[in-house]
mmCIF file of C-alpha atoms and ligand atoms in Angstrom:
data_model
loop_
_atom_site.group_PDB
_atom_site.id
_atom_site.type_symbol
_atom_site.label_atom_id
_atom_site.label_comp_id
_atom_site.label_asym_id
_atom_site.label_seq_id
_atom_site.Cartn_x
_atom_site.Cartn_y
_atom_site.Cartn_z
ATOM 1 C CA UNK A 1444 -0.044 0.033 0.161
ATOM 2 C CA UNK A 1445 2.658 2.328 0.901
ATOM 3 C CA UNK A 1446 4.617 1.988 -2.493
ATOM 4 C CA UNK A 1447 1.678 2.206 -4.181
ATOM 5 C CA UNK A 1448 1.002 5.357 -2.747
ATOM 6 C CA UNK A 1449 4.341 6.658 -3.079
ATOM 7 C CA UNK A 1450 4.282 5.579 -6.448
ATOM 8 C CA UNK A 1451 1.338 7.612 -7.398
ATOM 9 C CA UNK A 1452 2.929 10.664 -5.595
ATOM 10 C CA UNK A 1453 5.990 10.348 -7.945
ATOM 11 C CA UNK A 1454 4.097 9.724 -11.199
ATOM 12 C CA UNK A 1455 2.018 12.926 -10.365
ATOM 13 C CA UNK A 1456 5.102 14.916 -9.574
ATOM 14 C CA UNK A 1457 6.901 14.086 -13.369
ATOM 15 C CA UNK A 1458 4.037 15.510 -14.941
ATOM 16 C CA UNK A 1459 2.806 18.550 -12.863
ATOM 17 C CA UNK A 1460 2.829 22.098 -13.799
ATOM 18 C CA UNK A 1461 2.286 25.569 -12.860
ATOM 19 C CA UNK A 1462 1.357 28.821 -14.059
ATOM 20 C CA UNK A 1463 1.685 32.444 -13.121
ATOM 21 C CA UNK A 1464 -1.320 34.010 -12.772
ATOM 22 C CA UNK A 1465 -0.169 37.568 -11.079
ATOM 23 C CA UNK A 1466 1.080 39.335 -12.767
ATOM 24 C CA UNK A 1467 -1.141 38.644 -15.632
ATOM 25 C CA UNK A 1468 0.745 36.758 -18.514
ATOM 26 C CA UNK A 1469 1.112 37.605 -21.829
ATOM 27 C CA UNK A 1470 -0.937 35.614 -24.232
ATOM 28 C CA UNK A 1471 -3.354 34.174 -21.184
ATOM 29 C CA UNK A 1472 -5.451 32.277 -24.166
ATOM 30 C CA UNK A 1473 -2.301 30.177 -25.478
ATOM 31 C CA UNK A 1474 -0.406 29.909 -22.527
ATOM 32 C CA UNK A 1475 -0.307 26.052 -21.075
ATOM 33 C CA UNK A 1476 1.658 24.889 -17.818
ATOM 34 C CA UNK A 1477 4.521 22.819 -19.393
ATOM 35 C CA UNK A 1478 7.892 23.975 -18.926
ATOM 36 C CA UNK A 1479 10.238 25.471 -21.799
ATOM 37 C CA UNK A 1480 10.897 22.595 -24.683
ATOM 38 C CA UNK A 1481 14.550 20.863 -23.309
ATOM 39 C CA UNK A 1482 15.965 21.891 -26.876
ATOM 40 C CA UNK A 1483 15.470 25.665 -25.820
ATOM 41 C CA UNK A 1484 13.720 26.505 -28.979
ATOM 42 C CA UNK A 1485 10.701 28.244 -27.457
ATOM 43 C CA UNK A 1486 13.078 30.385 -25.190
ATOM 44 C CA UNK A 1487 12.327 32.757 -23.617
ATOM 45 C CA UNK A 1488 8.667 33.130 -22.519
ATOM 46 C CA UNK A 1489 7.623 29.921 -24.418
ATOM 47 C CA UNK A 1490 7.416 31.038 -27.963
ATOM 48 C CA UNK A 1491 4.242 30.276 -29.849
ATOM 49 C CA UNK A 1492 1.869 31.717 -31.902
ATOM 50 C CA UNK A 1493 -0.035 34.406 -29.932
ATOM 51 C CA UNK A 1494 3.110 34.658 -27.286
ATOM 52 C CA UNK A 1495 3.114 38.354 -26.754
ATOM 53 C CA UNK A 1496 -0.535 39.132 -26.879
ATOM 54 C CA UNK A 1497 -1.181 41.630 -24.010
ATOM 55 C CA UNK A 1498 -4.818 40.900 -22.309
ATOM 56 C CA UNK A 1499 -3.856 43.054 -19.324
ATOM 57 C CA UNK A 1500 -0.951 45.599 -18.658
ATOM 58 C CA UNK A 1501 0.424 45.202 -15.150
ATOM 59 C CA UNK A 1502 1.545 48.391 -13.594
ATOM 60 C CA UNK A 1503 3.708 48.471 -10.669
ATOM 61 C CA UNK A 1504 5.699 51.655 -8.864
ATOM 62 C CA UNK A 1505 9.218 51.350 -8.588
ATOM 63 C CA UNK A 1506 9.785 50.897 -4.674
ATOM 64 C CA UNK A 1507 6.468 49.070 -4.269
ATOM 65 C CA UNK A 1508 5.823 45.448 -2.940
ATOM 66 C CA UNK A 1509 4.141 43.132 -5.291
ATOM 67 C CA UNK A 1510 2.276 39.783 -5.478
ATOM 68 C CA UNK A 1511 3.705 36.880 -7.210
ATOM 69 C CA UNK A 1512 0.726 34.062 -7.530
ATOM 70 C CA UNK A 1513 0.204 30.915 -9.443
ATOM 71 C CA UNK A 1514 -2.592 28.807 -10.653
ATOM 72 C CA UNK A 1515 -2.054 25.029 -10.534
ATOM 73 C CA UNK A 1516 -1.151 22.241 -7.836
ATOM 74 C CA UNK A 1517 1.991 20.601 -8.977
ATOM 75 C CA UNK A 1518 5.042 22.621 -7.452
ATOM 76 C CA UNK A 1519 7.399 19.580 -7.748
ATOM 77 C CA UNK A 1520 8.532 20.101 -4.266
ATOM 78 C CA UNK A 1521 8.960 23.519 -4.909
ATOM 79 C CA UNK A 1522 12.620 24.858 -6.288
ATOM 80 C CA UNK A 1523 14.130 28.227 -6.852
ATOM 81 C CA UNK A 1524 12.751 31.083 -8.831
ATOM 82 C CA UNK A 1525 13.731 34.382 -10.189
ATOM 83 C CA UNK A 1526 11.805 37.334 -11.287
ATOM 84 C CA UNK A 1527 13.557 39.393 -14.205
ATOM 85 C CA UNK A 1528 12.659 42.449 -16.102
ATOM 86 C CA UNK A 1529 13.676 42.798 -20.027
ATOM 87 C CA UNK A 1530 13.793 46.100 -21.532
ATOM 88 C CA UNK A 1531 12.677 44.193 -25.108
ATOM 89 C CA UNK A 1532 8.727 44.282 -24.619
ATOM 90 C CA UNK A 1533 8.766 41.364 -27.231
ATOM 91 C CA UNK A 1534 11.901 39.178 -26.132
ATOM 92 C CA UNK A 1535 13.865 36.783 -28.190
ATOM 93 C CA UNK A 1536 16.671 34.620 -27.276
ATOM 94 C CA UNK A 1537 19.094 37.300 -27.452
ATOM 95 C CA UNK A 1538 17.117 39.783 -24.804
ATOM 96 C CA UNK A 1539 18.355 40.635 -21.615
ATOM 97 C CA UNK A 1540 17.033 39.910 -18.278
ATOM 98 C CA UNK A 1541 17.770 41.409 -15.181
ATOM 99 C CA UNK A 1542 17.048 39.775 -11.988
ATOM 100 C CA UNK A 1543 14.926 41.929 -9.487
ATOM 101 C CA UNK A 1544 14.172 38.682 -6.928
ATOM 102 C CA UNK A 1545 15.731 35.459 -6.608
ATOM 103 C CA UNK A 1546 13.839 33.028 -4.210
ATOM 104 C CA UNK A 1547 16.276 29.953 -3.521
ATOM 105 C CA UNK A 1548 14.067 27.059 -2.145
ATOM 106 C CA UNK A 1549 10.261 27.481 -1.323
ATOM 107 C CA UNK A 1550 9.284 28.452 -4.746
ATOM 108 C CA UNK A 1551 6.503 28.292 -6.094
ATOM 109 C CA UNK A 1552 5.344 26.632 -3.070
ATOM 110 C CA UNK A 1553 7.216 25.255 0.117
ATOM 111 C CA UNK A 1554 5.403 22.164 0.519
ATOM 112 C CA UNK A 1555 6.848 18.623 0.522
ATOM 113 C CA UNK A 1556 5.174 17.369 -2.713
ATOM 114 C CA UNK A 1557 2.325 18.903 -4.886
ATOM 115 C CA UNK A 1558 1.081 21.225 -2.421
ATOM 116 C CA UNK A 1559 0.461 24.082 -5.022
ATOM 117 C CA UNK A 1560 2.266 27.388 -5.672
ATOM 118 C CA UNK A 1561 1.959 29.844 -2.483
ATOM 119 C CA UNK A 1562 1.753 33.691 -2.810
ATOM 120 C CA UNK A 1563 5.196 35.273 -2.731
ATOM 121 C CA UNK A 1564 6.105 38.917 -2.466
ATOM 122 C CA UNK A 1565 8.690 40.882 -4.208
ATOM 123 C CA UNK A 1566 9.533 44.558 -4.720
ATOM 124 C CA UNK A 1567 10.403 46.331 -7.854
ATOM 125 C CA UNK A 1568 13.700 48.323 -6.720
ATOM 126 C CA UNK A 1569 13.541 51.980 -6.022
ATOM 127 C CA UNK A 1570 15.036 53.814 -8.821
ATOM 128 C CA UNK A 1571 14.501 51.164 -11.331
ATOM 129 C CA UNK A 1572 13.598 52.859 -14.472
ATOM 130 C CA UNK A 1573 10.180 53.920 -15.624
ATOM 131 C CA UNK A 1574 9.120 52.213 -18.556
ATOM 132 C CA UNK A 1575 7.710 49.207 -20.198
ATOM 133 C CA UNK A 1576 9.352 45.825 -19.600
ATOM 134 C CA UNK A 1577 8.812 41.888 -20.305
ATOM 135 C CA UNK A 1578 8.672 40.514 -16.601
ATOM 136 C CA UNK A 1579 9.669 36.980 -16.520
ATOM 137 C CA UNK A 1580 9.097 34.472 -13.703
ATOM 138 C CA UNK A 1581 11.755 31.379 -14.079
ATOM 139 C CA UNK A 1582 11.333 28.396 -12.334
ATOM 140 C CA UNK A 1583 13.874 25.438 -11.451
ATOM 141 C CA UNK A 1584 11.697 22.370 -10.242
ATOM 142 C CA UNK A 1585 13.187 20.547 -7.330
ATOM 143 C CA UNK A 1586 11.524 17.275 -8.021
ATOM 144 C CA UNK A 1587 10.968 15.438 -11.472
ATOM 145 C CA UNK A 1588 12.575 16.136 -14.662
ATOM 146 C CA UNK A 1589 15.530 18.383 -15.164
ATOM 147 C CA UNK A 1590 13.223 21.527 -16.654
ATOM 148 C CA UNK A 1591 13.106 25.058 -17.027
ATOM 149 C CA UNK A 1592 9.769 27.013 -16.516
ATOM 150 C CA UNK A 1593 9.383 30.595 -17.778
ATOM 151 C CA UNK A 1594 6.228 32.624 -18.021
ATOM 152 C CA UNK A 1595 6.238 36.505 -19.368
ATOM 153 C CA UNK A 1596 3.952 39.283 -18.340
ATOM 154 C CA UNK A 1597 3.785 42.765 -19.621
ATOM 155 C CA UNK A 1598 4.601 45.180 -16.784
ATOM 156 C CA UNK A 1599 4.731 49.214 -16.978
ATOM 157 C CA UNK A 1600 7.021 50.458 -14.229
ATOM 158 C CA UNK A 1601 6.209 54.014 -12.712
ATOM 159 C CA UNK A 1602 7.918 56.305 -10.390
ATOM 160 C CA UNK A 1603 11.089 54.795 -11.139
ATOM 161 C CA UNK A 1604 14.553 56.307 -11.898
ATOM 162 C CA UNK A 1605 15.248 58.176 -15.273
ATOM 163 C CA UNK A 1606 18.959 56.410 -15.833
ATOM 164 C CA UNK A 1607 19.701 53.001 -16.306
ATOM 165 C CA UNK A 1608 22.064 52.388 -13.007
ATOM 166 C CA UNK A 1609 19.740 50.446 -10.764
ATOM 167 C CA UNK A 1610 19.012 48.155 -14.267
ATOM 168 C CA UNK A 1611 22.414 47.612 -14.851
ATOM 169 C CA UNK A 1612 23.721 46.796 -11.375
ATOM 170 C CA UNK A 1613 21.512 43.814 -11.260
ATOM 171 C CA UNK A 1614 22.411 40.173 -12.262
ATOM 172 C CA UNK A 1615 21.369 38.340 -15.573
ATOM 173 C CA UNK A 1616 18.633 35.780 -15.430
ATOM 174 C CA UNK A 1617 19.762 32.555 -14.651
ATOM 175 C CA UNK A 1618 19.286 29.734 -17.565
ATOM 176 C CA UNK A 1619 19.667 25.974 -17.122
ATOM 177 C CA UNK A 1620 18.298 22.779 -18.061
ATOM 178 C CA UNK A 1621 17.890 23.642 -21.828
ATOM 179 C CA UNK A 1622 20.196 22.438 -24.815
ATOM 180 C CA UNK A 1623 21.278 26.431 -25.495
ATOM 181 C CA UNK A 1624 23.441 26.016 -22.066
ATOM 182 C CA UNK A 1625 25.448 23.246 -20.578
ATOM 183 C CA UNK A 1626 24.577 24.473 -17.102
ATOM 184 C CA UNK A 1627 22.166 22.095 -15.134
ATOM 185 C CA UNK A 1628 20.554 21.875 -11.883
ATOM 186 C CA UNK A 1629 20.221 18.718 -9.788
ATOM 187 C CA UNK A 1630 17.222 16.709 -8.824
ATOM 188 C CA UNK A 1631 15.934 17.012 -5.022
ATOM 189 C CA UNK A 1632 18.167 20.292 -4.114
ATOM 190 C CA UNK A 1633 16.815 23.846 -4.347
ATOM 191 C CA UNK A 1634 19.270 25.245 -6.946
ATOM 192 C CA UNK A 1635 21.464 28.075 -5.807
ATOM 193 C CA UNK A 1636 21.965 30.546 -8.068
ATOM 194 C CA UNK A 1637 25.616 31.694 -8.808
ATOM 195 C CA UNK A 1638 24.304 35.085 -8.756
ATOM 196 C CA UNK A 1639 21.427 35.937 -7.285
ATOM 197 C CA UNK A 1640 21.712 39.379 -6.723
ATOM 198 C CA UNK A 1641 21.155 41.608 -4.116
ATOM 199 C CA UNK A 1642 17.441 40.740 -3.545
ATOM 200 C CA UNK A 1643 17.502 37.340 -2.708
ATOM 201 C CA UNK A 1644 15.403 35.090 -0.306
ATOM 202 C CA UNK A 1645 16.277 31.892 1.069
ATOM 203 C CA UNK A 1646 13.720 29.658 2.573
ATOM 204 C CA UNK A 1647 13.959 27.953 6.044
ATOM 205 C CA UNK A 1648 13.886 24.442 4.498
ATOM 206 C CA UNK A 1649 15.993 24.950 2.151
ATOM 207 C CA UNK A 1650 18.414 22.038 0.605
ATOM 208 C CA UNK A 1651 20.993 24.280 -1.378
ATOM 209 C CA UNK A 1652 22.887 22.648 -4.338
ATOM 210 C CA UNK A 1653 24.891 24.596 -7.036
ATOM 211 C CA UNK A 1654 24.538 24.074 -10.461
ATOM 212 C CA UNK A 1655 26.740 22.022 -12.884
ATOM 213 C CA UNK A 1656 28.198 22.819 -16.071
ATOM 214 C CA UNK A 1657 29.207 26.673 -17.516
ATOM 215 C CA UNK A 1658 26.488 28.473 -15.862
ATOM 216 C CA UNK A 1659 29.048 31.437 -16.210
ATOM 217 C CA UNK A 1660 27.621 33.229 -18.707
ATOM 218 C CA UNK A 1661 24.373 32.236 -18.372
ATOM 219 C CA UNK A 1662 24.396 33.480 -14.738
ATOM 220 C CA UNK A 1663 26.124 36.590 -15.783
ATOM 221 C CA UNK A 1664 25.562 39.919 -14.421
ATOM 222 C CA UNK A 1665 27.282 42.264 -12.707
ATOM 223 C CA UNK A 1666 30.867 40.586 -11.886
ATOM 224 C CA UNK A 1667 30.981 37.553 -9.618
ATOM 225 C CA UNK A 1668 34.685 38.858 -9.326
ATOM 226 C CA UNK A 1669 36.420 39.889 -12.348
ATOM 227 C CA UNK A 1670 38.156 42.159 -10.365
ATOM 228 C CA UNK A 1671 39.798 40.989 -6.813
ATOM 229 C CA UNK A 1672 37.838 42.717 -3.789
ATOM 230 C CA UNK A 1673 39.565 45.659 -3.151
ATOM 231 C CA UNK A 1674 42.222 45.483 0.109
ATOM 232 C CA UNK A 1675 40.396 46.860 2.941
ATOM 233 C CA UNK A 1676 41.707 50.477 3.364
ATOM 234 C CA UNK A 1677 41.851 51.918 6.950
ATOM 235 C CA UNK A 1678 38.889 54.170 7.409
ATOM 236 C CA UNK A 1679 39.707 57.624 8.641
ATOM 237 C CA UNK A 1680 39.866 58.056 12.550
ATOM 238 C CA UNK A 1681 36.259 57.713 13.171
ATOM 239 C CA UNK A 1682 35.805 60.917 15.373
ATOM 240 C CA UNK A 1683 36.964 63.211 13.142
ATOM 241 C CA UNK A 1684 34.249 63.786 10.052
ATOM 242 C CA UNK A 1685 35.760 62.353 6.962
ATOM 243 C CA UNK A 1686 37.850 64.809 4.753
ATOM 244 C CA UNK A 1687 37.343 64.976 1.254
ATOM 245 C CA UNK A 1688 39.648 62.263 -0.338
ATOM 246 C CA UNK A 1689 43.313 63.963 0.255
ATOM 247 C CA UNK A 1690 45.732 64.108 -2.166
ATOM 248 C CA UNK A 1691 48.176 61.866 -0.197
ATOM 249 C CA UNK A 1692 45.605 59.211 0.355
ATOM 250 C CA UNK A 1693 44.376 58.434 -3.060
ATOM 251 C CA UNK A 1694 47.672 57.195 -4.310
ATOM 252 C CA UNK A 1695 48.037 55.083 -1.623
ATOM 253 C CA UNK A 1696 44.629 53.371 -1.997
ATOM 254 C CA UNK A 1697 45.041 53.022 -5.520
ATOM 255 C CA UNK A 1698 48.543 51.312 -5.056
ATOM 256 C CA UNK A 1699 46.531 48.298 -3.126
ATOM 257 C CA UNK A 1700 44.650 47.368 -5.988
ATOM 258 C CA UNK A 1701 45.426 45.342 -8.983
ATOM 259 C CA UNK A 1702 47.722 47.384 -11.257
ATOM 260 C CA UNK A 1703 46.255 45.890 -14.592
ATOM 261 C CA UNK A 1704 42.654 46.976 -13.681
ATOM 262 C CA UNK A 1705 43.976 50.421 -12.798
ATOM 263 C CA UNK A 1706 46.009 50.917 -15.749
ATOM 264 C CA UNK A 1707 43.579 49.707 -18.053
ATOM 265 C CA UNK A 1708 41.200 52.860 -17.164
ATOM 266 C CA UNK A 1709 42.065 55.061 -14.874
ATOM 267 C CA UNK A 1710 43.451 58.512 -15.658
ATOM 268 C CA UNK A 1711 43.859 61.370 -13.122
ATOM 269 C CA UNK A 1712 42.021 64.494 -13.653
ATOM 270 C CA UNK A 1713 41.499 67.474 -11.225
ATOM 271 C CA UNK A 1714 37.819 66.880 -10.034
ATOM 272 C CA UNK A 1715 37.092 64.988 -7.048
ATOM 273 C CA UNK A 1716 34.140 62.659 -6.954
ATOM 274 C CA UNK A 1717 31.483 63.408 -4.736
ATOM 275 C CA UNK A 1718 31.997 61.765 -1.253
ATOM 276 C CA UNK A 1719 28.340 61.060 -0.372
ATOM 277 C CA UNK A 1720 24.984 61.452 -2.047
ATOM 278 C CA UNK A 1721 22.032 63.432 -0.901
ATOM 279 C CA UNK A 1722 19.808 60.181 -1.547
ATOM 280 C CA UNK A 1723 21.536 57.778 0.189
ATOM 281 C CA UNK A 1724 24.306 57.119 2.355
ATOM 282 C CA UNK A 1725 26.972 53.963 2.801
ATOM 283 C CA UNK A 1726 28.208 52.689 5.805
ATOM 284 C CA UNK A 1727 31.781 54.074 6.766
ATOM 285 C CA UNK A 1728 33.344 50.384 6.693
ATOM 286 C CA UNK A 1729 33.688 48.546 3.793
ATOM 287 C CA UNK A 1730 32.065 44.938 4.130
ATOM 288 C CA UNK A 1731 33.195 42.146 1.816
ATOM 289 C CA UNK A 1732 30.103 39.818 2.625
ATOM 290 C CA UNK A 1733 26.871 39.621 4.211
ATOM 291 C CA UNK A 1734 24.563 42.659 4.729
ATOM 292 C CA UNK A 1735 25.872 46.216 6.015
ATOM 293 C CA UNK A 1736 23.409 49.070 7.126
ATOM 294 C CA UNK A 1737 22.670 51.403 4.805
ATOM 295 C CA UNK A 1738 20.368 54.160 4.744
ATOM 296 C CA UNK A 1739 17.960 55.928 1.452
ATOM 297 C CA UNK A 1740 17.119 53.517 -1.331
ATOM 298 C CA UNK A 1741 18.705 52.534 -4.418
ATOM 299 C CA UNK A 1742 22.194 51.998 -5.858
ATOM 300 C CA UNK A 1743 25.341 52.953 -3.691
ATOM 301 C CA UNK A 1744 28.946 53.009 -4.405
ATOM 302 C CA UNK A 1745 31.449 51.335 -1.441
ATOM 303 C CA UNK A 1746 34.834 52.731 -3.028
ATOM 304 C CA UNK A 1747 35.018 52.627 -6.631
ATOM 305 C CA UNK A 1748 34.872 49.264 -7.167
ATOM 306 C CA UNK A 1749 31.983 48.083 -5.090
ATOM 307 C CA UNK A 1750 28.360 48.726 -5.245
ATOM 308 C CA UNK A 1751 24.932 47.602 -3.864
ATOM 309 C CA UNK A 1752 21.457 48.509 -3.846
ATOM 310 C CA UNK A 1753 19.770 49.759 -0.192
ATOM 311 C CA UNK A 1754 16.881 47.538 0.544
ATOM 312 C CA UNK A 1755 15.320 48.253 3.914
ATOM 313 C CA UNK A 1756 18.534 49.659 5.549
ATOM 314 C CA UNK A 1757 20.567 46.704 4.258
ATOM 315 C CA UNK A 1758 22.864 46.538 1.241
ATOM 316 C CA UNK A 1759 25.031 43.615 -0.018
ATOM 317 C CA UNK A 1760 28.320 44.548 -1.564
ATOM 318 C CA UNK A 1761 29.070 43.212 -4.918
ATOM 319 C CA UNK A 1762 32.450 43.978 -7.036
ATOM 320 C CA UNK A 1763 31.504 46.041 -10.113
ATOM 321 C CA UNK A 1764 32.015 44.604 -13.635
ATOM 322 C CA UNK A 1765 35.564 44.720 -15.063
ATOM 323 C CA UNK A 1766 35.696 47.974 -17.048
ATOM 324 C CA UNK A 1767 33.210 50.085 -14.990
ATOM 325 C CA UNK A 1768 33.686 51.689 -11.658
ATOM 326 C CA UNK A 1769 30.887 52.972 -8.819
ATOM 327 C CA UNK A 1770 30.999 56.980 -8.741
ATOM 328 C CA UNK A 1771 28.542 59.401 -7.202
ATOM 329 C CA UNK A 1772 26.231 56.242 -6.656
ATOM 330 C CA UNK A 1773 26.027 54.981 -10.148
ATOM 331 C CA UNK A 1774 27.705 52.353 -12.333
ATOM 332 C CA UNK A 1775 30.119 54.168 -14.934
ATOM 333 C CA UNK A 1776 31.330 52.371 -18.015
ATOM 334 C CA UNK A 1777 35.078 52.857 -19.286
ATOM 335 C CA UNK A 1778 35.893 56.251 -18.789
ATOM 336 C CA UNK A 1779 38.507 58.058 -16.298
ATOM 337 C CA UNK A 1780 38.323 57.925 -12.998
ATOM 338 C CA UNK A 1781 38.412 61.545 -10.999
ATOM 339 C CA UNK A 1782 40.318 62.033 -8.062
ATOM 340 C CA UNK A 1783 42.213 64.947 -6.359
ATOM 341 C CA UNK A 1784 45.370 64.636 -8.088
HETATM 342 C C1 LIG B 2079 -2.607 35.260 -3.743
HETATM 343 O O1 LIG B 2079 -2.864 36.338 -4.787
HETATM 344 C C2 LIG B 2079 -3.817 36.285 -5.632
HETATM 345 C C3 LIG B 2079 -3.822 37.251 -6.429
HETATM 346 O O2 LIG B 2079 -3.379 38.517 -5.657
HETATM 347 C C4 LIG B 2079 -5.079 36.687 -4.524
HETATM 348 O O3 LIG B 2079 -6.426 36.622 -5.374
HETATM 349 C C5 LIG B 2079 -5.234 35.709 -3.625
HETATM 350 O O4 LIG B 2079 -6.514 36.110 -2.441
HETATM 351 C C6 LIG B 2079 -3.975 35.341 -2.592
HETATM 352 N N1 LIG B 2079 -3.953 34.352 -2.025
HETATM 353 C C7 LIG B 2079 -3.575 34.204 -0.551
HETATM 354 C C8 LIG B 2079 -3.965 33.183 0.285
HETATM 355 O O5 LIG B 2079 -3.154 35.409 0.103
#
């Protein structure tokens, strides 16, 4: 009896599926609950006739909290999900999706079997640029065939930023279990995204496991670490207010950084960068891991080579991508770094 019941459970798990309900997907009339084709032929967004038909535009304000909900009961023991946004309203396989939320374990549901999807919450990062996007829910199921699920929805972001710094600072969407990549997630684990980004949530009952294969390019995003983390720089005496970067300090600080990256794109000019932003401020002490306190919202710099997104008073520092720096709380591409010289 027991083994029969177990067999029934597994058989159901292997054929079950989920559909995103909120935000309302594109092409609801033609969207079925199956995963992406293992060949990758319908990546992204389950390509089909009518794939980008808009039945409802989902409007979300930057900085607001939103609900992700599902239809269906076959949650395959949960797994890991990401929510991403692309500037391409009708994405193709070449479109770039940027991750605004990673759920490691417990998504779409936390139940052991096919207990159904649970509503999840997420936020549109403050400062995310206003405009129309394709929103994607991607899911790597814990139990059953190795699959990738992807539903897309039309989203309009309002009350957001006017530049792309917050967008560009987010990691690229993780892609696995399709023939277009060698990256694979293992069964019976909640896959740990190589680059989950600043807005990641780990379920209490997570059974973590790293993916295998080449997930680097697919996982992409800002810099897992092309530039070694800068050596910690002694903060100025904490009793005195920090002076602007002094002539004598800057070269010393730079001397501790890898020469190859500095000579690649640094030139010395006469203008000092602003030390703080009126919108937000970073803590005095750099932190190489975990979360640090911060105030304000949006993107913050921690020296020239680390950035983070301040969310509810916490920030996780990440290295900037090779060829970019963090200045005045924005990611700056290939240009000269200015400091008082
Ligand atoms: C889940 O979200 C949907 C859509 O917003 C809502 O209709 C439903 O009531 C929510 N369910 C629960 C249990 O909160």
